[in-house]
mmCIF file of C-alpha atoms in Angstrom:
data_model
loop_
_atom_site.group_PDB
_atom_site.id
_atom_site.type_symbol
_atom_site.label_atom_id
_atom_site.label_comp_id
_atom_site.label_asym_id
_atom_site.label_seq_id
_atom_site.Cartn_x
_atom_site.Cartn_y
_atom_site.Cartn_z
ATOM 1 C CA UNK A 1 233.103 128.742 151.083
ATOM 2 C CA UNK A 2 235.561 129.181 153.944
ATOM 3 C CA UNK A 3 235.733 126.816 156.862
ATOM 4 C CA UNK A 4 234.294 128.074 160.150
ATOM 5 C CA UNK A 5 236.854 129.220 162.698
ATOM 6 C CA UNK A 6 238.114 126.624 165.135
ATOM 7 C CA UNK A 7 237.227 126.897 168.801
ATOM 8 C CA UNK A 8 239.038 125.639 171.865
ATOM 9 C CA UNK A 9 235.871 123.642 172.586
ATOM 10 C CA UNK A 10 236.309 121.773 169.276
ATOM 11 C CA UNK A 11 239.191 119.774 170.727
ATOM 12 C CA UNK A 12 237.385 118.787 173.938
ATOM 13 C CA UNK A 13 236.266 115.155 173.971
ATOM 14 C CA UNK A 14 232.559 114.634 174.641
ATOM 15 C CA UNK A 15 231.106 111.233 175.387
ATOM 16 C CA UNK A 16 227.564 110.163 176.061
ATOM 17 C CA UNK A 17 227.025 108.946 179.629
ATOM 18 C CA UNK A 18 224.890 105.938 180.472
ATOM 19 C CA UNK A 19 221.966 108.289 181.164
ATOM 20 C CA UNK A 20 222.194 109.761 177.645
ATOM 21 C CA UNK A 21 223.651 113.086 178.798
ATOM 22 C CA UNK A 22 226.838 114.571 177.358
ATOM 23 C CA UNK A 23 229.881 114.146 179.587
ATOM 24 C CA UNK A 24 233.345 115.733 179.554
ATOM 25 C CA UNK A 25 236.270 114.130 181.356
ATOM 26 C CA UNK A 26 237.953 116.296 184.029
ATOM 27 C CA UNK A 27 241.169 116.676 182.011
ATOM 28 C CA UNK A 28 239.112 118.001 179.105
ATOM 29 C CA UNK A 29 237.453 120.579 181.344
ATOM 30 C CA UNK A 30 240.863 121.649 182.610
ATOM 31 C CA UNK A 31 242.119 122.061 179.043
ATOM 32 C CA UNK A 32 239.084 124.157 178.158
ATOM 33 C CA UNK A 33 239.431 126.374 181.239
ATOM 34 C CA UNK A 34 243.121 126.913 180.532
ATOM 35 C CA UNK A 35 242.253 127.919 176.946
ATOM 36 C CA UNK A 36 239.710 130.428 178.289
ATOM 37 C CA UNK A 37 242.316 131.815 180.708
ATOM 38 C CA UNK A 38 244.858 132.151 177.880
ATOM 39 C CA UNK A 39 242.280 133.928 175.754
ATOM 40 C CA UNK A 40 241.588 136.400 178.567
ATOM 41 C CA UNK A 41 245.309 137.071 178.958
ATOM 42 C CA UNK A 42 245.610 137.662 175.203
ATOM 43 C CA UNK A 43 242.653 140.047 175.271
ATOM 44 C CA UNK A 44 244.122 141.936 178.237
ATOM 45 C CA UNK A 45 247.053 143.006 176.070
ATOM 46 C CA UNK A 46 244.746 144.561 173.473
ATOM 47 C CA UNK A 47 243.771 148.143 174.388
ATOM 48 C CA UNK A 48 240.544 147.787 172.354
ATOM 49 C CA UNK A 49 239.333 144.808 174.431
ATOM 50 C CA UNK A 50 237.770 144.692 177.876
ATOM 51 C CA UNK A 51 235.824 142.248 180.022
ATOM 52 C CA UNK A 52 232.892 142.506 177.601
ATOM 53 C CA UNK A 53 235.170 141.172 174.863
ATOM 54 C CA UNK A 54 236.349 138.353 177.112
ATOM 55 C CA UNK A 55 232.733 137.502 177.973
ATOM 56 C CA UNK A 56 231.810 137.452 174.292
ATOM 57 C CA UNK A 57 234.730 135.108 173.561
ATOM 58 C CA UNK A 58 233.639 132.764 176.343
ATOM 59 C CA UNK A 59 230.071 132.789 174.997
ATOM 60 C CA UNK A 60 231.345 131.787 171.560
ATOM 61 C CA UNK A 61 233.248 128.853 173.061
ATOM 62 C CA UNK A 62 230.184 127.842 175.117
ATOM 63 C CA UNK A 63 228.028 127.905 171.977
ATOM 64 C CA UNK A 64 230.538 125.713 170.125
ATOM 65 C CA UNK A 65 230.667 123.251 173.015
ATOM 66 C CA UNK A 66 226.862 123.183 173.326
ATOM 67 C CA UNK A 67 226.538 122.443 169.620
ATOM 68 C CA UNK A 68 228.942 119.524 169.914
ATOM 69 C CA UNK A 69 227.144 118.182 172.993
ATOM 70 C CA UNK A 70 223.807 118.290 171.189
ATOM 71 C CA UNK A 71 225.293 116.566 168.144
ATOM 72 C CA UNK A 72 226.915 113.907 170.370
ATOM 73 C CA UNK A 73 223.655 113.051 172.108
ATOM 74 C CA UNK A 74 221.308 113.251 169.137
ATOM 75 C CA UNK A 75 223.580 111.765 166.503
ATOM 76 C CA UNK A 76 223.028 114.788 164.300
ATOM 77 C CA UNK A 77 224.840 117.987 163.590
ATOM 78 C CA UNK A 78 224.010 121.301 165.162
ATOM 79 C CA UNK A 79 225.685 124.588 164.381
ATOM 80 C CA UNK A 80 226.477 127.215 166.986
ATOM 81 C CA UNK A 81 224.638 130.496 166.826
#
């Protein structure tokens, strides 16, 4: 079985705030946004990609981040769609 692909969101630290909600430090958000911007630039060089492709890539990163946030706040594991 092959390992799932890594996502930019996989390297973003997530902590649980005092209210039990997931929290990302500002520098982590900046890192994630810069990774999204770099991905969009990479897609812009591919003639087969458009804004729909960029949107799909962002959705995949959001799913990965959501899965990690759920796992961080429930103590379990959750896999992205």
